[in-house]
Short mmCIF file of C-alpha atoms in Angstrom, two decimals:
data_model
loop_
_atom_site.label_atom_id
_atom_site.label_comp_id
_atom_site.label_asym_id
_atom_site.label_seq_id
_atom_site.Cartn_x
_atom_site.Cartn_y
_atom_site.Cartn_z
CA MET R 252 -69.38 67.86 -120.76
CA SER R 253 -67.86 71.10 -122.09
CA LEU R 254 -67.50 74.45 -120.36
CA PRO R 255 -70.01 76.29 -122.57
CA SER R 256 -72.69 73.68 -121.92
CA LYS R 257 -72.09 73.87 -118.19
CA ALA R 258 -72.41 77.64 -118.28
CA ILE R 259 -75.66 77.45 -120.22
CA GLU R 260 -77.20 74.81 -118.05
CA ASN R 261 -76.40 76.84 -114.88
CA ARG R 262 -77.26 80.23 -116.34
CA VAL R 263 -78.37 81.69 -112.92
CA LEU R 264 -74.99 80.79 -111.53
CA THR R 265 -73.21 82.14 -114.60
CA TYR R 266 -74.94 85.56 -114.41
CA PHE R 267 -74.51 85.68 -110.63
CA THR R 268 -70.75 84.93 -110.95
CA THR R 269 -70.51 87.66 -113.64
CA SER R 270 -72.17 90.06 -111.29
CA LEU R 271 -69.77 89.18 -108.50
CA LEU R 272 -66.83 89.70 -110.94
CA ILE R 273 -68.07 93.16 -111.83
CA VAL R 274 -68.51 94.24 -108.25
CA ALA R 275 -65.23 92.65 -107.11
CA GLY R 276 -63.38 94.10 -110.16
CA ILE R 277 -64.47 97.60 -109.38
CA ALA R 278 -63.49 97.20 -105.72
CA ALA R 279 -60.11 95.73 -106.78
CA PHE R 280 -59.42 98.64 -109.08
CA PHE R 281 -59.70 101.09 -106.23
CA SER R 282 -57.62 98.90 -103.94
CA LEU R 283 -54.67 98.45 -106.37
CA GLY R 284 -51.49 100.35 -105.65
CA GLN R 285 -50.75 103.18 -108.02
CA LEU R 286 -47.16 103.95 -109.00
CA GLU R 287 -45.44 105.83 -111.74
CA ASP R 288 -43.02 103.04 -112.59
CA PRO R 289 -42.76 99.41 -111.54
CA ALA R 290 -40.38 98.53 -108.65
CA PHE R 291 -36.85 97.99 -109.84
CA SER R 292 -33.37 97.65 -108.44
CA VAL R 293 -30.17 99.44 -109.07
CA LYS R 294 -27.28 96.94 -108.84
CA THR R 295 -24.65 99.57 -108.14
CA ALA R 296 -22.91 100.40 -104.84
CA ILE R 297 -20.30 103.10 -104.05
CA VAL R 298 -17.49 102.65 -101.42
CA MET R 299 -16.03 106.01 -100.42
CA THR R 300 -12.95 106.27 -98.13
CA PRO R 301 -11.22 109.57 -97.10
CA PHE R 302 -7.49 109.56 -96.69
CA PRO R 303 -6.50 113.13 -95.89
CA GLY R 304 -3.02 114.24 -96.70
CA ALA R 305 -2.14 111.27 -99.01
CA SER R 306 -1.27 111.53 -102.65
CA SER R 307 -3.27 109.78 -105.31
CA GLU R 308 -0.59 107.06 -105.58
CA GLU R 309 -0.66 106.52 -101.84
CA VAL R 310 -4.47 106.39 -101.92
CA GLU R 311 -4.26 103.76 -104.74
CA LEU R 312 -1.77 101.49 -103.06
CA GLU R 313 -2.84 101.70 -99.40
CA VAL R 314 -6.61 102.06 -99.65
CA THR R 315 -8.16 101.42 -102.95
CA ASP R 316 -6.23 98.21 -103.81
CA ARG R 317 -7.07 96.66 -100.43
CA ILE R 318 -10.76 97.50 -100.70
CA GLU R 319 -10.86 96.18 -104.26
CA LEU R 320 -9.33 92.83 -103.21
CA ALA R 321 -11.93 92.40 -100.52
CA ILE R 322 -14.79 93.21 -102.92
CA GLN R 323 -13.58 90.69 -105.48
CA GLU R 324 -14.35 87.93 -102.99
CA ILE R 325 -18.06 88.45 -103.52
CA HIS R 326 -19.36 85.74 -105.88
CA GLU R 327 -22.21 87.94 -107.28
CA LEU R 328 -19.83 90.56 -108.44
CA ASP R 329 -19.90 91.69 -112.11
CA TYR R 330 -17.12 94.15 -112.16
CA VAL R 331 -15.45 96.79 -109.95
CA GLU R 332 -14.17 100.14 -110.98
CA SER R 333 -12.08 102.57 -108.86
CA PHE R 334 -11.04 106.19 -108.77
CA SER R 335 -8.20 107.39 -106.57
CA ARG R 336 -7.22 111.02 -106.08
CA ALA R 337 -5.31 112.98 -103.47
CA GLY R 338 -6.98 112.33 -100.10
CA PHE R 339 -9.94 110.36 -101.40
CA SER R 340 -10.82 106.86 -102.74
CA LEU R 341 -13.94 105.84 -104.54
CA VAL R 342 -14.78 102.23 -105.59
CA ARG R 343 -17.80 101.48 -107.69
CA VAL R 344 -19.26 98.00 -107.41
CA GLU R 345 -21.60 96.45 -110.07
CA ILE R 346 -23.50 93.26 -109.34
CA LYS R 347 -24.49 90.81 -112.06
CA GLN R 348 -27.75 91.63 -113.79
CA ASP R 349 -29.59 88.45 -112.86
CA TYR R 350 -29.70 89.40 -109.19
CA TRP R 351 -32.88 91.30 -108.62
CA SER R 352 -34.35 93.35 -105.72
CA ASP R 353 -35.30 90.20 -103.75
CA ARG R 354 -31.66 89.15 -103.42
CA LEU R 355 -29.73 92.44 -103.38
CA PRO R 356 -30.16 93.23 -99.64
CA GLN R 357 -28.20 90.07 -98.76
CA ILE R 358 -25.47 90.94 -101.27
CA TRP R 359 -25.12 94.43 -99.80
CA ASP R 360 -24.79 92.97 -96.31
CA THR R 361 -22.03 90.75 -97.61
CA LEU R 362 -20.30 93.74 -99.21
CA ARG R 363 -20.41 95.71 -95.92
CA ARG R 364 -19.05 92.70 -94.01
CA LYS R 365 -16.08 92.44 -96.44
CA ILE R 366 -15.39 96.13 -96.18
CA ARG R 367 -15.49 96.06 -92.34
CA ASN R 368 -13.05 93.20 -92.28
CA THR R 369 -10.44 95.33 -94.19
CA GLU R 370 -10.61 98.38 -91.90
CA ASN R 371 -7.83 97.12 -89.69
CA MET R 372 -5.57 96.88 -92.75
CA LEU R 373 -6.00 100.54 -93.77
CA PRO R 374 -3.55 103.28 -92.69
CA PRO R 375 -4.27 104.73 -89.25
CA ASN R 376 -5.10 108.14 -90.54
CA ALA R 377 -7.53 106.86 -93.26
CA GLY R 378 -11.24 107.40 -92.56
CA ARG R 379 -13.82 104.65 -92.23
CA PRO R 380 -15.09 103.34 -95.64
CA GLU R 381 -18.71 104.27 -96.28
CA VAL R 382 -20.98 102.03 -98.45
CA PHE R 383 -23.85 103.67 -100.36
CA ASP R 384 -26.32 101.31 -102.05
CA THR R 385 -29.69 103.15 -101.80
CA PHE R 386 -29.70 104.38 -105.40
CA SER R 387 -33.07 102.76 -106.09
CA ASP R 388 -34.89 104.70 -103.41
CA VAL R 389 -37.43 106.92 -105.12
CA TYR R 390 -38.54 110.16 -103.56
CA GLY R 391 -42.04 110.64 -105.11
CA PHE R 392 -42.68 114.03 -103.60
CA GLN R 393 -40.29 116.97 -103.43
CA LEU R 394 -40.96 120.29 -101.80
CA ALA R 395 -38.87 123.50 -101.62
CA LEU R 396 -39.04 125.65 -98.48
CA ILE R 397 -38.18 129.25 -99.24
CA GLY R 398 -38.34 132.42 -97.16
CA GLU R 399 -37.49 135.88 -98.24
CA GLY R 400 -35.39 137.57 -95.58
CA PHE R 401 -34.93 134.49 -93.38
CA SER R 402 -31.57 133.16 -92.43
CA ASP R 403 -30.27 129.67 -93.16
CA ALA R 404 -30.74 128.70 -89.45
CA GLU R 405 -34.40 129.83 -89.57
CA LEU R 406 -35.07 127.89 -92.77
CA GLU R 407 -33.45 124.79 -91.24
CA LYS R 408 -35.53 125.20 -88.06
CA TYR R 409 -38.83 125.24 -89.93
CA ALA R 410 -37.70 122.52 -92.43
CA LYS R 411 -37.18 120.19 -89.54
CA ILE R 412 -40.57 120.96 -88.19
CA VAL R 413 -42.16 120.17 -91.60
CA LYS R 414 -40.05 116.99 -91.87
CA LYS R 415 -41.28 115.81 -88.50
CA GLU R 416 -44.96 116.51 -89.31
CA LEU R 417 -44.75 114.87 -92.76
CA SER R 418 -43.09 111.79 -91.32
CA LEU R 419 -46.30 111.17 -89.26
CA THR R 420 -48.45 111.08 -92.41
CA ASP R 421 -49.96 107.71 -93.40
CA GLY R 422 -48.06 106.03 -96.18
CA VAL R 423 -44.77 107.97 -95.73
CA ALA R 424 -41.69 105.80 -95.37
CA GLN R 425 -38.92 108.47 -95.18
CA VAL R 426 -38.48 112.21 -95.31
CA ASP R 427 -35.01 113.71 -95.96
CA LEU R 428 -33.72 117.28 -96.22
CA TRP R 429 -31.28 118.57 -98.77
CA GLY R 430 -29.54 121.88 -98.99
CA VAL R 431 -29.15 122.28 -95.24
CA GLN R 432 -26.00 124.32 -94.69
CA GLU R 433 -23.38 122.72 -92.46
CA LYS R 434 -23.11 124.42 -89.14
CA VAL R 435 -19.63 125.15 -87.75
CA ILE R 436 -17.89 127.10 -84.95
CA TYR R 437 -15.43 129.63 -86.27
CA ILE R 438 -12.34 130.51 -84.26
CA ASP R 439 -10.95 133.59 -85.90
CA ILE R 440 -7.33 133.82 -84.72
CA SER R 441 -5.18 136.91 -84.82
CA GLN R 442 -1.72 135.67 -85.86
CA ALA R 443 -0.03 138.69 -84.32
CA GLN R 444 -1.62 138.14 -80.96
CA LEU R 445 -0.90 134.44 -81.17
CA ALA R 446 2.72 135.06 -81.70
CA GLN R 447 2.93 137.74 -79.02
CA LEU R 448 1.35 135.43 -76.41
CA GLY R 449 3.64 132.55 -77.27
CA VAL R 450 0.90 130.06 -78.33
CA THR R 451 1.37 127.88 -81.37
CA GLU R 452 -1.42 126.56 -83.57
CA THR R 453 -0.40 123.02 -82.66
CA SER R 454 -0.80 123.47 -78.93
CA LEU R 455 -4.14 125.21 -79.51
CA LEU R 456 -5.49 122.37 -81.68
CA ALA R 457 -4.29 119.78 -79.18
CA THR R 458 -6.14 121.63 -76.35
CA LEU R 459 -9.35 121.84 -78.41
CA ASN R 460 -9.18 118.14 -79.35
CA GLN R 461 -8.88 117.13 -75.74
CA GLN R 462 -12.03 118.99 -74.75
CA ASN R 463 -15.73 118.23 -75.18
CA MET R 464 -15.17 114.47 -75.22
CA THR R 465 -17.48 111.98 -73.62
CA VAL R 466 -15.51 109.73 -71.32
CA ASP R 467 -16.25 107.21 -68.59
CA GLY R 468 -15.70 108.89 -65.20
CA GLY R 469 -16.22 105.77 -63.29
CA SER R 470 -18.68 105.28 -60.41
CA VAL R 471 -19.06 105.53 -56.64
CA ASP R 472 -20.69 102.82 -54.45
CA PHE R 473 -22.81 104.18 -51.61
CA GLN R 474 -24.66 101.66 -49.47
CA ARG R 475 -26.54 99.44 -51.92
CA LYS R 476 -26.51 101.89 -54.80
CA ARG R 477 -23.93 102.72 -57.42
CA PHE R 478 -23.77 106.26 -58.79
CA ARG R 479 -22.16 107.06 -62.05
CA ILE R 480 -19.72 109.87 -62.21
CA GLU R 481 -20.29 112.20 -65.23
CA PRO R 482 -17.37 114.61 -65.80
CA THR R 483 -18.47 118.16 -66.82
CA GLY R 484 -16.70 120.25 -69.37
CA LYS R 485 -18.88 119.93 -72.38
CA PHE R 486 -19.22 122.87 -74.68
CA ASN R 487 -22.77 124.24 -74.78
CA SER R 488 -22.13 127.51 -76.56
CA PRO R 489 -19.31 129.35 -78.40
CA ASP R 490 -18.80 131.52 -75.25
CA GLU R 491 -17.65 128.46 -73.30
CA ILE R 492 -15.15 127.71 -76.02
CA ALA R 493 -13.89 131.34 -75.76
CA GLU R 494 -13.35 130.75 -71.99
CA LEU R 495 -11.22 127.61 -72.53
CA PRO R 496 -7.70 128.12 -70.96
CA VAL R 497 -4.63 127.51 -73.00
CA ARG R 498 -1.24 127.05 -71.38
CA THR R 499 1.81 128.66 -72.75
CA SER R 500 5.19 127.15 -72.29
CA LEU R 501 8.93 128.06 -72.58
CA ALA R 502 9.11 125.56 -75.39
CA ASP R 503 6.37 127.49 -77.24
CA ILE R 504 8.33 130.72 -76.85
CA ALA R 505 11.69 129.24 -77.70
CA LEU R 506 10.30 127.93 -81.01
CA ASN R 507 8.77 131.34 -81.79
CA PRO R 508 11.39 133.90 -82.96
CA LEU R 509 8.84 136.70 -82.84
CA VAL R 510 8.29 136.21 -79.12
CA ALA R 511 12.03 136.25 -78.44
CA ALA R 512 12.29 139.61 -80.21
CA LEU R 513 9.62 141.15 -78.03
CA ASP R 514 10.56 143.03 -74.95
CA SER R 515 10.74 141.20 -71.69
CA GLY R 516 8.07 143.27 -70.01
CA ALA R 517 5.48 142.20 -72.49
CA THR R 518 6.20 138.50 -72.22
CA ASN R 519 7.26 138.07 -68.63
CA LEU R 520 3.88 136.76 -67.57
CA LYS R 521 3.70 134.34 -70.41
CA ARG R 522 7.14 132.97 -70.00
CA THR R 523 6.14 131.55 -66.68
CA GLY R 524 3.61 129.21 -68.40
CA GLU R 525 0.63 130.93 -66.94
CA MET R 526 -2.81 130.21 -68.37
CA ILE R 527 -4.49 132.41 -71.00
CA ARG R 528 -7.85 132.06 -72.56
CA VAL R 529 -8.95 131.57 -76.22
CA LYS R 530 -10.83 134.85 -76.16
CA ASP R 531 -7.48 136.62 -75.50
CA PHE R 532 -6.26 135.96 -79.04
CA ALA R 533 -9.30 134.77 -81.05
CA LYS R 534 -12.89 135.53 -81.79
CA VAL R 535 -15.31 132.62 -81.34
CA GLU R 536 -18.71 132.65 -83.16
CA ARG R 537 -21.20 130.31 -84.54
CA GLY R 538 -21.90 130.21 -88.33
CA HIS R 539 -22.28 128.11 -91.45
CA LEU R 540 -19.47 126.61 -93.57
CA ASN R 541 -18.15 129.16 -96.04
CA PRO R 542 -17.87 128.45 -98.90
CA PRO R 543 -20.66 125.84 -98.66
CA HIS R 544 -20.30 122.30 -99.92
CA TRP R 545 -23.66 122.58 -101.66
CA MET R 546 -26.40 125.16 -102.18
CA MET R 547 -30.02 124.89 -103.27
CA ARG R 548 -32.03 127.63 -104.87
CA TYR R 549 -35.66 127.68 -106.04
CA ASN R 550 -36.79 130.54 -108.25
CA ASN R 551 -33.53 132.23 -107.43
CA HIS R 552 -34.26 132.08 -103.70
CA PRO R 553 -32.18 130.14 -101.07
CA ALA R 554 -34.21 127.01 -100.31
CA ILE R 555 -34.21 123.73 -98.52
CA SER R 556 -35.51 120.56 -100.33
CA ILE R 557 -37.87 118.34 -98.40
CA SER R 558 -38.01 114.89 -100.10
CA VAL R 559 -40.77 112.42 -99.21
CA MET R 560 -40.48 108.65 -100.00
CA PRO R 561 -43.86 106.69 -99.91
CA ASN R 562 -44.07 103.11 -98.65
CA GLU R 563 -44.00 100.38 -101.25
CA GLY R 564 -47.19 98.86 -102.58
CA LEU R 565 -49.38 101.75 -101.60
CA ASN R 566 -51.62 103.88 -103.66
CA VAL R 567 -49.40 106.90 -104.20
CA VAL R 568 -52.43 108.94 -105.23
CA ASP R 569 -53.95 108.49 -101.81
CA VAL R 570 -50.54 109.30 -100.20
CA GLY R 571 -50.50 112.48 -102.25
CA LYS R 572 -53.94 113.46 -101.13
CA SER R 573 -52.88 112.92 -97.51
CA LEU R 574 -49.77 115.00 -97.98
CA ASN R 575 -51.72 117.78 -99.67
CA GLN R 576 -54.11 117.93 -96.61
CA ARG R 577 -51.22 117.98 -94.21
CA LEU R 578 -49.36 120.75 -96.16
CA ALA R 579 -52.47 122.85 -96.11
CA GLU R 580 -52.50 122.67 -92.37
CA LEU R 581 -48.74 123.34 -92.05
CA GLN R 582 -48.67 126.35 -94.37
CA GLY R 583 -50.75 128.26 -91.87
CA THR R 584 -48.20 127.57 -89.07
CA LEU R 585 -45.18 129.00 -91.06
CA PRO R 586 -44.14 132.67 -90.54
CA VAL R 587 -45.33 135.23 -93.05
CA GLY R 588 -43.04 135.19 -96.04
CA MET R 589 -42.07 131.48 -95.76
CA GLU R 590 -43.54 129.25 -98.37
CA LEU R 591 -43.72 125.50 -99.24
CA ASN R 592 -43.55 124.92 -103.04
CA LYS R 593 -44.10 121.68 -104.91
CA MET R 594 -41.11 120.83 -107.21
CA HIS R 595 -42.22 117.24 -108.05
CA TRP R 596 -45.54 115.59 -107.11
CA GLN R 597 -45.67 111.99 -108.24
CA SER R 598 -49.29 111.46 -107.39
CA ASP R 599 -50.36 114.03 -110.04
CA VAL R 600 -48.32 112.23 -112.69
CA ILE R 601 -49.83 108.81 -111.69
CA GLU R 602 -53.30 110.20 -111.59
CA ASP R 603 -52.91 111.50 -115.16
CA SER R 604 -51.74 108.16 -116.22
CA VAL R 605 -54.54 106.25 -114.71
CA ASN R 606 -57.11 108.79 -116.02
CA GLY R 607 -55.49 108.42 -119.42
CA PHE R 608 -55.97 104.65 -119.25
CA LEU R 609 -59.60 105.09 -118.23
CA VAL R 610 -60.20 107.44 -121.15
CA ASN R 611 -58.51 104.95 -123.60
CA PHE R 612 -60.54 102.10 -122.16
CA ALA R 613 -63.79 104.08 -122.49
CA GLU R 614 -62.96 105.07 -126.03
CA ALA R 615 -62.14 101.41 -126.90
CA VAL R 616 -65.42 100.21 -125.52
CA VAL R 617 -67.36 102.91 -127.47
CA ILE R 618 -65.49 102.18 -130.66
CA VAL R 619 -66.10 98.46 -130.30
CA LEU R 620 -69.78 99.02 -129.62
CA PHE R 621 -70.11 101.44 -132.49
CA VAL R 622 -68.21 99.43 -135.07
CA LEU R 623 -69.87 96.12 -134.15
CA THR R 624 -73.29 97.80 -134.06
CA LEU R 625 -72.82 98.95 -137.68
CA ALA R 626 -71.36 95.71 -138.82
CA MET R 627 -73.25 93.11 -136.79
CA GLY R 628 -76.17 94.83 -135.03
CA TRP R 629 -76.54 96.46 -131.72
CA ARG R 630 -77.14 93.19 -129.89
CA MET R 631 -73.85 91.82 -131.02
CA GLY R 632 -72.19 95.07 -129.96
CA VAL R 633 -73.59 94.74 -126.50
CA ILE R 634 -72.40 91.15 -126.15
CA ILE R 635 -68.86 91.89 -127.26
CA GLY R 636 -68.71 95.09 -125.20
CA THR R 637 -69.86 93.23 -122.09
CA ALA R 638 -67.21 90.59 -122.61
CA LEU R 639 -64.61 93.36 -122.83
CA LEU R 640 -65.84 95.04 -119.69
CA VAL R 641 -65.98 91.89 -117.63
CA THR R 642 -62.48 90.85 -118.92
CA ILE R 643 -60.89 94.13 -117.71
CA LEU R 644 -62.61 93.98 -114.29
CA ALA R 645 -61.63 90.34 -113.76
CA SER R 646 -58.05 91.22 -114.70
CA PHE R 647 -58.08 93.80 -111.93
CA ILE R 648 -59.10 91.10 -109.44
CA LEU R 649 -56.15 88.81 -110.51
CA MET R 650 -53.73 91.81 -110.53
CA SER R 651 -54.78 92.44 -106.90
CA VAL R 652 -54.24 88.75 -106.06
CA PHE R 653 -50.75 88.65 -107.59
CA GLY R 654 -49.70 92.08 -106.06
CA ILE R 655 -49.42 93.97 -109.46
CA ASP R 656 -49.84 97.68 -109.07
CA LEU R 657 -51.20 100.10 -111.56
CA GLN R 658 -48.06 101.53 -113.14
CA ARG R 659 -46.53 102.40 -116.52
CA MET R 660 -46.00 98.77 -117.60
CA SER R 661 -49.27 97.21 -116.30
CA LEU R 662 -51.40 100.01 -117.77
CA GLY R 663 -49.47 99.74 -121.04
CA ALA R 664 -50.19 96.01 -121.07
CA LEU R 665 -53.86 96.56 -120.55
CA ILE R 666 -53.95 99.08 -123.46
CA ILE R 667 -51.98 96.75 -125.69
CA ALA R 668 -54.39 93.86 -124.89
CA LEU R 669 -57.51 95.92 -125.47
CA GLY R 670 -57.52 95.18 -129.14
CA MET R 671 -57.04 91.37 -128.58
CA MET R 672 -59.52 90.90 -125.76
CA VAL R 673 -62.53 90.96 -128.02
CA ASP R 674 -61.22 88.43 -130.59
CA ASN R 675 -62.35 85.33 -128.76
CA ALA R 676 -65.82 86.77 -128.05
CA ILE R 677 -66.19 87.89 -131.73
CA VAL R 678 -65.40 84.41 -132.97
CA VAL R 679 -67.94 82.76 -130.66
CA ALA R 680 -70.69 85.35 -131.36
CA ASP R 681 -70.07 85.20 -135.08
CA GLY R 682 -70.23 81.42 -135.05
CA TYR R 683 -73.46 81.43 -133.17
CA ALA R 684 -75.07 83.88 -135.71
CA VAL R 685 -73.91 81.75 -138.65
CA ARG R 686 -75.35 78.55 -137.05
CA LEU R 687 -78.66 80.29 -136.41
CA LYS R 688 -78.76 81.27 -140.03
CA GLN R 689 -78.23 77.74 -141.01
CA GLY R 690 -81.28 76.74 -138.94
CA MET R 691 -79.50 75.03 -136.02
CA ASP R 692 -81.12 74.81 -132.57
CA ARG R 693 -80.38 77.80 -130.39
CA VAL R 694 -78.91 75.87 -127.49
CA GLU R 695 -76.89 73.58 -129.73
CA ALA R 696 -75.68 76.61 -131.82
CA ALA R 697 -74.49 78.37 -128.60
CA VAL R 698 -72.70 75.30 -127.28
CA GLU R 699 -71.12 74.42 -130.60
CA SER R 700 -70.09 77.98 -131.43
CA ALA R 701 -67.95 78.10 -128.24
CA SER R 702 -66.82 74.40 -127.80
CA LEU R 703 -65.82 73.73 -131.43
CA PRO R 704 -63.25 76.62 -131.69
CA ALA R 705 -62.32 76.42 -128.00
CA TRP R 706 -58.87 74.73 -128.38
CA PRO R 707 -57.86 76.65 -131.43
CA LEU R 708 -58.82 79.93 -129.69
CA LEU R 709 -56.85 78.89 -126.59
CA GLY R 710 -53.86 78.11 -128.67
CA ALA R 711 -54.02 81.39 -130.46
CA THR R 712 -54.38 83.14 -127.10
CA ILE R 713 -51.32 81.43 -125.66
CA ILE R 714 -49.28 82.23 -128.76
CA ALA R 715 -50.23 85.91 -128.38
CA VAL R 716 -49.26 85.81 -124.77
CA MET R 717 -46.01 84.07 -125.40
CA ALA R 718 -44.94 86.84 -127.84
CA PHE R 719 -44.24 88.88 -124.75
CA TYR R 720 -42.41 86.20 -122.78
CA PRO R 721 -38.82 87.15 -123.96
CA ILE R 722 -39.27 90.40 -122.01
CA PHE R 723 -40.30 88.45 -118.89
CA GLY R 724 -37.62 85.89 -119.34
CA SER R 725 -34.78 88.34 -119.63
CA VAL R 726 -32.35 88.33 -116.65
CA GLU R 727 -31.31 91.89 -117.42
CA SER R 728 -32.70 94.96 -115.76
CA ALA R 729 -35.18 95.31 -118.61
CA GLY R 730 -36.75 91.98 -117.58
CA GLU R 731 -37.20 93.20 -114.04
CA TYR R 732 -38.68 96.50 -115.13
CA CYS R 733 -41.00 95.08 -117.83
CA ARG R 734 -42.00 91.74 -116.30
CA THR R 735 -45.60 92.94 -115.53
CA LEU R 736 -46.06 93.64 -119.29
CA PHE R 737 -46.06 89.91 -119.90
CA THR R 738 -48.04 89.09 -116.78
CA VAL R 739 -50.93 91.44 -117.35
CA VAL R 740 -51.21 90.61 -121.00
CA GLY R 741 -51.31 86.90 -120.12
CA ILE R 742 -53.91 87.40 -117.40
CA SER R 743 -56.24 89.61 -119.50
CA LEU R 744 -56.09 87.41 -122.64
CA LEU R 745 -56.60 84.15 -120.75
CA VAL R 746 -59.52 85.76 -118.84
CA SER R 747 -61.04 86.83 -122.18
CA TRP R 748 -60.88 83.22 -123.38
CA VAL R 749 -62.74 81.99 -120.24
CA ILE R 750 -65.34 84.73 -120.57
CA SER R 751 -65.89 83.82 -124.28
CA MET R 752 -66.37 80.18 -123.28
CA THR R 753 -68.95 80.90 -120.50
CA LEU R 754 -70.64 84.33 -120.64
CA THR R 755 -70.60 84.98 -124.36
CA PRO R 756 -72.52 81.88 -125.57
CA LEU R 757 -75.07 82.46 -122.81
CA GLN R 758 -75.61 86.05 -123.85
CA CYS R 759 -75.87 85.07 -127.50
CA LEU R 760 -78.54 82.59 -126.50
CA ASP R 761 -80.52 85.14 -124.52
CA MET R 762 -80.00 88.34 -126.67
CA LEU R 763 -79.73 87.33 -130.28
CA PRO R 764 -83.12 86.78 -131.95
CA LEU R 765 -84.06 83.53 -133.63
CA GLU R 766 -83.44 83.80 -137.38
CA GLN R 767 -85.05 81.55 -140.03
CA ASN R 768 -83.07 80.28 -142.92
CA SER R 769 -83.49 82.94 -145.55
CA ASP R 770 -81.13 83.83 -148.42
CA ASN R 771 -82.13 87.46 -148.31
CA LYS R 772 -81.41 87.92 -144.54
CA ASP R 773 -77.98 88.87 -143.28
CA PRO R 774 -76.97 86.47 -140.45
CA TYR R 775 -75.67 89.36 -138.30
CA GLY R 776 -78.75 91.59 -138.55
CA GLY R 777 -76.56 94.58 -139.19
CA PHE R 778 -77.84 97.42 -141.35
CA PHE R 779 -74.42 98.20 -142.78
CA PHE R 780 -73.51 94.76 -143.91
CA THR R 781 -76.98 94.00 -145.24
CA ASN R 782 -77.05 96.94 -147.51
CA PHE R 783 -73.37 96.60 -148.48
CA ARG R 784 -74.12 93.00 -149.63
CA LYS R 785 -77.01 94.20 -151.76
CA LEU R 786 -74.84 96.86 -153.48
CA PHE R 787 -72.09 94.25 -153.95
CA ASP R 788 -74.54 91.72 -155.47
CA LYS R 789 -75.90 94.40 -157.85
CA ALA R 790 -72.38 95.32 -158.95
CA ILE R 791 -71.54 91.67 -159.74
CA HIS R 792 -74.83 91.25 -161.59
CA LEU R 793 -74.22 94.36 -163.74
CA ARG R 794 -70.77 93.26 -164.55
#
């Protein structure tokens, strides 16, 4: 027994299932994740290694070549590209295109392991290689914190407060700051005083490097307990650095011709190697790196960027609403004159895209109903429009099952498929109307109008779906980005075929009136085609 006959025999079950599909489809639509673009991977990593004081040739031979040889042991490698300059090495790693996001984390772990194994072969004064592979992370929300008259330290203080609060918002994966000025301690040395006191820059740097270090001071056993010894001497403020003693030596003075030229009375104390303090010849103060490595400005004001990354698979629109609510609360806690401004808000873009799809969908349904009503009668328009609506809602259910979010590609696929979803239902409804015109029994006409063209319609549907398969089958990045285009088109068109084999013949049976065989009656009952045929027949007769 065919599928159309089963649907007609169990009409109550068919209508009940359709009602469930409508309700579940609406619920699935609101549960789908909403993104701007589908998830994709960037198959690029950067390995950066500092080598201060080395020429570009030394960097190439002693650092870059060794890192490249280690990277070339990775089987998934496509190619490697390197740049060496004085004091710095940069190696760019490209992985083959057929390795997508599900396999890349393991490849990056292998890359890091290879790099770590080469560290002992690098020169002693070369820095540790750093691997950067997070280029596919997308910060969907970006804010700019500005404050007229506030210092960089005050902006940073409140930016960290905002970062902490936004990190606690539901759906937020990561919050990062950009534009924070690097804090440093400046020791402003007077070269004249330094020479007079017999202190060289080398001895000063050696003294500073030996301070403020965390070392193991050992432990003391007392009865049944062991107490850890924690040496003091950590710097807690610039004033403590200024109080740091620096020893002078005869060697320092002997190497300094300016000191030898000074009178003995001025240097007698220092020739004995007596301690002096940093504040005796330098000014120590806290500040920011000048000139800065980077700066950020918003509307010509110094600013700090607060970038928010949402969790994958979530409805970004809902995350945006939660952030908006939290920002409204935080704005009241900021000092007067300090503002949080939106630079990029992904949820607004996604909401516009989804609303645009809903508008296009509503327009498509109205156009289908209007055209079919003129051409085939209002009953036929309702039947085809219902099939279109149920097809879309059932597609939402399957998209939720397969984890397909609403994003640029999936929405585009639904819009592309809108024009093809009604084809199967039109063929079935048209066949039913023609068979009724021929005097066939209503039930027999409904079953035959669906079962007879069932396999040809299925074949045509599959051919239409397979037209998009080359995009899905591509191993390049385009295949990864556009794979949901093929998937959603396939889901929607196959669902439309199932609806046309079950719901459409049943609706035709219940909604289309019984027509007797009459040469003067149009089989579709449409006002437009009925009168157009009369005009056409008159034109032929006059000719």
